[in-house]
mmCIF file of C-alpha atoms in Angstrom:
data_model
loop_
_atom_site.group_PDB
_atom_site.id
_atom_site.type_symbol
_atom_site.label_atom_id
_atom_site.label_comp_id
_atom_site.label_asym_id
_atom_site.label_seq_id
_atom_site.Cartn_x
_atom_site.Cartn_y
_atom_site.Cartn_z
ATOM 1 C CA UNK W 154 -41.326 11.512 5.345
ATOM 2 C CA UNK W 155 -38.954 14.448 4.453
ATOM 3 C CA UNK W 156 -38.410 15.481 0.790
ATOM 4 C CA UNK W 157 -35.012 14.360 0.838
ATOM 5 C CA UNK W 158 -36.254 10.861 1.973
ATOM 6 C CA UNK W 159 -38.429 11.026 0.081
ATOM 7 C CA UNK W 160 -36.003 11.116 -2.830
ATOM 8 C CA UNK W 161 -33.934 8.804 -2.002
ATOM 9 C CA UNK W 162 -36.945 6.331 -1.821
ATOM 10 C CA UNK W 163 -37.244 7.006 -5.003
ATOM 11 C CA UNK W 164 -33.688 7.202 -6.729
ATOM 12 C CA UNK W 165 -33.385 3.622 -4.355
ATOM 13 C CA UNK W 166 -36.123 2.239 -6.376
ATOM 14 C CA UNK W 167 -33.991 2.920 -9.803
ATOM 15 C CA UNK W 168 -31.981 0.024 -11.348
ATOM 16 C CA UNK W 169 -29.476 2.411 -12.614
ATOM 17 C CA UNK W 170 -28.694 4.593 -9.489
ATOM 18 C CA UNK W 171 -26.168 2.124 -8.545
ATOM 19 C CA UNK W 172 -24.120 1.458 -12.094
ATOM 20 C CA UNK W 173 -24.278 5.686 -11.815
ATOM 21 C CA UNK W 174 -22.886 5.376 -8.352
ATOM 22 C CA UNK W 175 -20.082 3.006 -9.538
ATOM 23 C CA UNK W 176 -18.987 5.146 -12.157
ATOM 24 C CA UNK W 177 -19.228 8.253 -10.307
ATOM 25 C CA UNK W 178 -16.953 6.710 -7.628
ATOM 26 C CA UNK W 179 -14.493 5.133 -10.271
ATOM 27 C CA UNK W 180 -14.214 9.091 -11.807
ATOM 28 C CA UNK W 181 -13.521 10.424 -8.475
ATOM 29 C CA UNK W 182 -10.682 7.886 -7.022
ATOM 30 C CA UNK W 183 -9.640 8.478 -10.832
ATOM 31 C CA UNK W 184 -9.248 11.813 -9.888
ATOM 32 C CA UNK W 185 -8.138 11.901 -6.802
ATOM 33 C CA UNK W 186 -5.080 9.479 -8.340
ATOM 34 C CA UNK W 187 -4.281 12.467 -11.184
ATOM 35 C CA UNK W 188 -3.833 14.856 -8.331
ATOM 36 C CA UNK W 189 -1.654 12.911 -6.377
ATOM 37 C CA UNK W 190 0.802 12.682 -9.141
ATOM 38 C CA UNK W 191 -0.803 8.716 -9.816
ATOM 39 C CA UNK W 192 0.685 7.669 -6.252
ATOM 40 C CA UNK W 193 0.606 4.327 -5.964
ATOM 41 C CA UNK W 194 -1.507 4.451 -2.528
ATOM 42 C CA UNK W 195 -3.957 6.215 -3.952
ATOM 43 C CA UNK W 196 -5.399 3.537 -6.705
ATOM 44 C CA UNK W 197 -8.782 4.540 -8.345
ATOM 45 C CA UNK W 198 -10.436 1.243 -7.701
ATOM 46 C CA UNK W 199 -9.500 1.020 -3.750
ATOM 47 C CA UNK W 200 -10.504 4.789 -3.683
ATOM 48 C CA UNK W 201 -14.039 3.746 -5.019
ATOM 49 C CA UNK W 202 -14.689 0.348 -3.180
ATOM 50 C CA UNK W 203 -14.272 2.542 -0.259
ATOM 51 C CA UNK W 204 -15.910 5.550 -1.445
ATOM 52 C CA UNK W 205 -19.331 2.661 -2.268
ATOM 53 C CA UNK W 206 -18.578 0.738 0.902
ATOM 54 C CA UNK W 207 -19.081 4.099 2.822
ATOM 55 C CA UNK W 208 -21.932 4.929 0.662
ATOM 56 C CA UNK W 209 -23.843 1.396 1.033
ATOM 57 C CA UNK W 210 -22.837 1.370 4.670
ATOM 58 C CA UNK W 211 -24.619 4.935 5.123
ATOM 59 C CA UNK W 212 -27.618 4.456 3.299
ATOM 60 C CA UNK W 213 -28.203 1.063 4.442
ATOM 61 C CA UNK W 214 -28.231 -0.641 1.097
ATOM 62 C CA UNK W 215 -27.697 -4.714 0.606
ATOM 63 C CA UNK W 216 -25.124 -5.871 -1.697
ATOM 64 C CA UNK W 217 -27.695 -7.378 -3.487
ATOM 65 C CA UNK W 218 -29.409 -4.313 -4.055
ATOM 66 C CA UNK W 219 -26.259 -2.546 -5.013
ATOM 67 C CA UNK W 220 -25.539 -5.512 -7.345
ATOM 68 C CA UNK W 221 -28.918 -5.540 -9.292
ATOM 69 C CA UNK W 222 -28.201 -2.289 -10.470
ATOM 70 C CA UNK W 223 -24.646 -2.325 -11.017
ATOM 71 C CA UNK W 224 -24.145 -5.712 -12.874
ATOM 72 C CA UNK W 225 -23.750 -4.202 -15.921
ATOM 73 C CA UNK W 226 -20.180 -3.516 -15.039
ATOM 74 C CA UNK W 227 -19.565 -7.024 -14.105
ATOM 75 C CA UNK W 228 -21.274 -8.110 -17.729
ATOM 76 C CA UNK W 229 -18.690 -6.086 -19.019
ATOM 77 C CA UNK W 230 -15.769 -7.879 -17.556
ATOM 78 C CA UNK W 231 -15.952 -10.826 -20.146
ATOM 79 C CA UNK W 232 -15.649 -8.367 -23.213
ATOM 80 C CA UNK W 233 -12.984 -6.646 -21.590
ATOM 81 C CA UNK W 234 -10.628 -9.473 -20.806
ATOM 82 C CA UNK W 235 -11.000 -10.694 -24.517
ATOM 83 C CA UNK W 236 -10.459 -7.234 -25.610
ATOM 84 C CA UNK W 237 -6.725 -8.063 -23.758
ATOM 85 C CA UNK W 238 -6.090 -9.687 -27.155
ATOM 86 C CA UNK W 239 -5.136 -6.217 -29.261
ATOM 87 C CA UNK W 240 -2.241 -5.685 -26.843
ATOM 88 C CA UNK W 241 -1.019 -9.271 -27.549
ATOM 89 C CA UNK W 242 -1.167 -8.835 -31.402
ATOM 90 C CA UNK W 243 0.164 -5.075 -31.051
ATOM 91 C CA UNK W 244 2.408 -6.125 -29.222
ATOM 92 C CA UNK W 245 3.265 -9.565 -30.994
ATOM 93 C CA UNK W 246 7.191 -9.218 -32.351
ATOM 94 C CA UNK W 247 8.421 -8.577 -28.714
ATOM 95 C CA UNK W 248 6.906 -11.726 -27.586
ATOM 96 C CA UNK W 249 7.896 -13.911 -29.746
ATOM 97 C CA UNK W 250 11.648 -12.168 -29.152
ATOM 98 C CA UNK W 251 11.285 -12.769 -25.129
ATOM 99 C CA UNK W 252 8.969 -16.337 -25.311
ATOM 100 C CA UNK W 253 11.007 -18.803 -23.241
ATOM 101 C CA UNK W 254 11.539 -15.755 -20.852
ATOM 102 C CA UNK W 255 7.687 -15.434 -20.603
ATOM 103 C CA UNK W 256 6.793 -18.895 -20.293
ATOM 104 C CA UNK W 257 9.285 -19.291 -17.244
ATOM 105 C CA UNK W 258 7.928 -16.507 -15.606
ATOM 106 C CA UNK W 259 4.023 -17.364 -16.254
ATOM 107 C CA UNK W 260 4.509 -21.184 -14.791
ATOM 108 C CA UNK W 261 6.536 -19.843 -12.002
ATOM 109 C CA UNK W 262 3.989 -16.996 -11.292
ATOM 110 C CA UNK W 263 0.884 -18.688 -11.507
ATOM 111 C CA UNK W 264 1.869 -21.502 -9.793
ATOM 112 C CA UNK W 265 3.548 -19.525 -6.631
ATOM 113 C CA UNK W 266 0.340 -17.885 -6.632
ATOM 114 C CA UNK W 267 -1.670 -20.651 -5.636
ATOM 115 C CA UNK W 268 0.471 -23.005 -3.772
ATOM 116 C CA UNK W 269 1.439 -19.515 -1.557
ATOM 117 C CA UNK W 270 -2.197 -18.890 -1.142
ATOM 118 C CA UNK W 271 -3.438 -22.708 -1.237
ATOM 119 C CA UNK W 272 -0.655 -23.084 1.795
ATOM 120 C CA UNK W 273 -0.474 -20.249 3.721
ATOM 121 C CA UNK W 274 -4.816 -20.698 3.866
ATOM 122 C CA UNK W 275 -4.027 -24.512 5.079
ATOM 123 C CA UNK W 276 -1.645 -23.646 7.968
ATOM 124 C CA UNK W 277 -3.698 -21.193 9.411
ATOM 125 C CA UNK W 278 -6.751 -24.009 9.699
ATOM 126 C CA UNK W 279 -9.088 -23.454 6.403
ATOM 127 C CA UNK W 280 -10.371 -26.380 4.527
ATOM 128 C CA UNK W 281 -13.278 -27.366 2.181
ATOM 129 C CA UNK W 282 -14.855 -24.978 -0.020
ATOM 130 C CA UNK W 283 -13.166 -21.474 1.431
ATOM 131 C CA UNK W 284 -9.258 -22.969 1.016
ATOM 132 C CA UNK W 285 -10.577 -23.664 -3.047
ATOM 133 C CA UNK W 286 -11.834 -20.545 -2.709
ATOM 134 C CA UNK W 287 -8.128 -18.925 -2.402
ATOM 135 C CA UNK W 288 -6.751 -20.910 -5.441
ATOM 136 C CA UNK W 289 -7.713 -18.860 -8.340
ATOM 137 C CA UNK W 290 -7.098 -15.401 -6.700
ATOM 138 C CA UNK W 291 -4.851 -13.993 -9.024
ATOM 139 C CA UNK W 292 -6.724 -14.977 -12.386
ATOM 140 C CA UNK W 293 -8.679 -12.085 -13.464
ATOM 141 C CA UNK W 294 -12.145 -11.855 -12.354
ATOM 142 C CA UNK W 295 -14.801 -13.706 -14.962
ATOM 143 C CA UNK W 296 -11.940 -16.623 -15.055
ATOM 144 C CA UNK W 297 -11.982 -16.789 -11.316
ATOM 145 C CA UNK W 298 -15.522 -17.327 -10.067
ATOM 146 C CA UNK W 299 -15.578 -19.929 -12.923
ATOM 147 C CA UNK W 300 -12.505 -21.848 -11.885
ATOM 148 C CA UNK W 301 -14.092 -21.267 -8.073
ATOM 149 C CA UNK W 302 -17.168 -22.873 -9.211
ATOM 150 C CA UNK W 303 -15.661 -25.680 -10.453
ATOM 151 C CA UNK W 304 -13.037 -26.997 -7.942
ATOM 152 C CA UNK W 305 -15.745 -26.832 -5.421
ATOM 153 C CA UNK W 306 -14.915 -22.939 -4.221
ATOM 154 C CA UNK W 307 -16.920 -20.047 -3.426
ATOM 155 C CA UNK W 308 -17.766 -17.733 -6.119
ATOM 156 C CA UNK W 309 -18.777 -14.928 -3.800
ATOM 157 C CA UNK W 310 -15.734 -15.046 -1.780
ATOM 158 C CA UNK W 311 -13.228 -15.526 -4.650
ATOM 159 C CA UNK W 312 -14.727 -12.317 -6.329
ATOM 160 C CA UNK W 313 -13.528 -10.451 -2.995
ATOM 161 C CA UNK W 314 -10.424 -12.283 -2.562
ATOM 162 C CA UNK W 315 -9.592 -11.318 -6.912
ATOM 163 C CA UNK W 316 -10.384 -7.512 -5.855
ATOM 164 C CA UNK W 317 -8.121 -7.411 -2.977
ATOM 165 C CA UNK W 318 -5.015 -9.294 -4.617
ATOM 166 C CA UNK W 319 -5.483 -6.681 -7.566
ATOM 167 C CA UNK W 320 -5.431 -3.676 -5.570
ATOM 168 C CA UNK W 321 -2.772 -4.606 -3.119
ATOM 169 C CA UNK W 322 -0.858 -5.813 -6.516
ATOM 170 C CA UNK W 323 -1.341 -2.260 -7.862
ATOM 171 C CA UNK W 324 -0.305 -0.701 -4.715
ATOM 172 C CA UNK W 325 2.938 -2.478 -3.994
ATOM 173 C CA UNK W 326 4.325 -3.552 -7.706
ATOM 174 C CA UNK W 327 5.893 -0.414 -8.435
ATOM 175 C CA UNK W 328 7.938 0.614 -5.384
ATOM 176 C CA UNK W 329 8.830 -3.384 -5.024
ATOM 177 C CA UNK W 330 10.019 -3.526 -8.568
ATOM 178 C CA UNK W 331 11.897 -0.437 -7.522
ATOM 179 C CA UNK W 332 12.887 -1.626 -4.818
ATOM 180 C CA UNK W 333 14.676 -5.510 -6.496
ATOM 181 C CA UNK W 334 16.004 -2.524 -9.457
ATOM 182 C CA UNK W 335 13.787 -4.338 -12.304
ATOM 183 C CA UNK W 336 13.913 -2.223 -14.921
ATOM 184 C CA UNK W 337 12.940 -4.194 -18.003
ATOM 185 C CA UNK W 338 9.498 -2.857 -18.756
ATOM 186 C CA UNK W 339 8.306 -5.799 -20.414
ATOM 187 C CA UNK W 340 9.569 -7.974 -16.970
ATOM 188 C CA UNK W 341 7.683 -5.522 -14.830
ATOM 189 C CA UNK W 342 4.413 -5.254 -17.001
ATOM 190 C CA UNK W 343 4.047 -9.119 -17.631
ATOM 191 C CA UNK W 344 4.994 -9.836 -13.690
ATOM 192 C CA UNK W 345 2.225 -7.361 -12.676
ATOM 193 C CA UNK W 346 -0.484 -9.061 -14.960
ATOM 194 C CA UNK W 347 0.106 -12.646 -13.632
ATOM 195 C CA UNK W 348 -0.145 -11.297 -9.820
ATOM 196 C CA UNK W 349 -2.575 -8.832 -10.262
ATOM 197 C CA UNK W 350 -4.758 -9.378 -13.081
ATOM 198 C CA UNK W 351 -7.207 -6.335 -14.512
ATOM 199 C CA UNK W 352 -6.545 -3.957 -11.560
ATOM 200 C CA UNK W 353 -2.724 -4.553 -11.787
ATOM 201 C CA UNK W 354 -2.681 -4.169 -15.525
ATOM 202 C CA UNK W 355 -4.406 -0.696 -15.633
ATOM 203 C CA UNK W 356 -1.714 0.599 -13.191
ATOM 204 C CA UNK W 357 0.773 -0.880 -15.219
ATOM 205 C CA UNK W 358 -0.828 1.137 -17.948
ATOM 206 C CA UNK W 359 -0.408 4.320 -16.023
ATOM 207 C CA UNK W 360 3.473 3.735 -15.705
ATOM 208 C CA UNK W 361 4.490 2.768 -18.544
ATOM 209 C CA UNK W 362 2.343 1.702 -22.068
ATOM 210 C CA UNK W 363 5.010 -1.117 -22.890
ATOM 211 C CA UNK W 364 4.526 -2.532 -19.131
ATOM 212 C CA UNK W 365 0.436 -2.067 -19.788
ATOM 213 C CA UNK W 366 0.905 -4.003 -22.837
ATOM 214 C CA UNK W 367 3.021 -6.945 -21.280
ATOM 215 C CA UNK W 368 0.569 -6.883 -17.907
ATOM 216 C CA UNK W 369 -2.570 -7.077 -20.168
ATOM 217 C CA UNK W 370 -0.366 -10.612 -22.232
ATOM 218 C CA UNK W 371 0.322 -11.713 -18.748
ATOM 219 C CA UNK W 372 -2.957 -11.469 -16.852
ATOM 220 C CA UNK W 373 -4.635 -13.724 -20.102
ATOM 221 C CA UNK W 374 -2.065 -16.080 -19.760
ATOM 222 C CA UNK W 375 -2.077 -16.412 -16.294
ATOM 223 C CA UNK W 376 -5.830 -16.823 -16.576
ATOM 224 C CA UNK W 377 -5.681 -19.495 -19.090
ATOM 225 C CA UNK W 378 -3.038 -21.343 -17.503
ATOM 226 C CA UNK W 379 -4.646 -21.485 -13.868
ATOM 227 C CA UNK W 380 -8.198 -22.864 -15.505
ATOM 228 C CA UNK W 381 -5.985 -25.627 -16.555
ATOM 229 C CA UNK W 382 -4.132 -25.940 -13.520
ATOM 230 C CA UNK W 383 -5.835 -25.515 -10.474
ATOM 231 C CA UNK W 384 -8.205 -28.021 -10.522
ATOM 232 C CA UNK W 385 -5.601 -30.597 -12.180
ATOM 233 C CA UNK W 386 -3.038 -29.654 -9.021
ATOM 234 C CA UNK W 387 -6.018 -29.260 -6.026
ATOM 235 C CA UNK W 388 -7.469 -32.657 -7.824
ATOM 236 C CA UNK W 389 -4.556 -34.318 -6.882
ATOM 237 C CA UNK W 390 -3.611 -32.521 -3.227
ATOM 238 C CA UNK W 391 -7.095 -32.837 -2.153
#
């Protein structure tokens, strides 16, 4: 065995080499973003799944493995979606000011979001537990794999399918909001949150700090609201 094997042997063996990985990766697709001027393409988290996918796939590491060490960061999830609550009391005047607005948009966002997933998953052949699995995709991640594990889903695959809705919401909301001339920040924020939960939210926060604030309100919502809903509306359907 070589030194350098024989290192890695050794830093494999650590519980913390992967939560050091994670945030390593997070600070470089962090900082990869800053250089490129925050371009929506280049999103810290998509730069460090793939920067840990490549690293995993190299070094031969199980996701179980990686997630023994790094599930710190996934303990942290719950405190951080309640911590959502400052921006909604900050935050609290405008709300109240654009309510009926909000309420609208939440009940037509959340639900689009799973009867477009829900349907789409359906007419291309999936049933059972992987079409439940698709329902709660947009609710942010701790919500999710609950509301999977309830309506008969799969946590596992949910967590995956929350990940990639958030990063292709970060990606695409600001040149499509661009694009259909939204300009209200508090519209664009608050649509972002409901689509794209955590991942969309801390984009949102890189635009614009009204928009963060409004994407953080609408990503709690949105998670509250589909814990009621989805197993009330896939109860009935299914």
């Amino acid at each position: 065995m070589t030194e350098l094997s024989a290192i890695w042997v050794y830093l494999s063996s650590e519980p913390l080499l992967w939560l050091t990985a994670t945030l390593a990766a997070y600070v470089a697709g962090d900082a990869l973003s800053k250089l490129s001027g925050r371009a929506p393409l280049v999103n810290p988290v998509l730069v460090a799944v793939a920067l840990l996918a490549l690293v995993l796939w190299a070094s031969g590491t199980a996701y179980d493995t990686y997630f023994e060490g790094a599930q710190f960061v996934h303990f942290m999830l719950g405190p951080a979606t309640v911590a959502l609550a400052a921006p909604l009391h900050a935050n609290l005047a405008k709300v109240r000011r654009a309510a009926l607005p909000m309420i609208a948009a939440l009940f037509a966002g959340s639900l689009a979001a799973m009867a477009t997933a829900v349907g789409v998953g359906y007419a291309l052949g999936l049933r059972g537990e992987v079409l439940m699995s698709l329902a709660p995709k947009s609710a942010t991640a701790p919500v999710a794999l609950g509301i999977a594990e309830n309506i008969g889903g799969l946590p596992t695959l949910t967590a995956v399918l929350v990940i990639l809705t958030g990063i292709i919401g970060a990606v695409a909301a600001t040149p499509l909001l661009n694009l259909l001339r939204i300009r209200d920040w508090r519209a664009r924020g608050f649509a972002v949150g409901v689509a794209a939960h955590g991942i969309g939210t801390a984009r949102a926060f890189q635009v614009n700090e009204t928009a963060g604030a409004f994407a953080g309100i609408g990503m709690g919502v949105n998670a509250v609201l589909t814990a009621v809903l989805a197993p009330l509306l896939l109860g009935l359907i299914f």
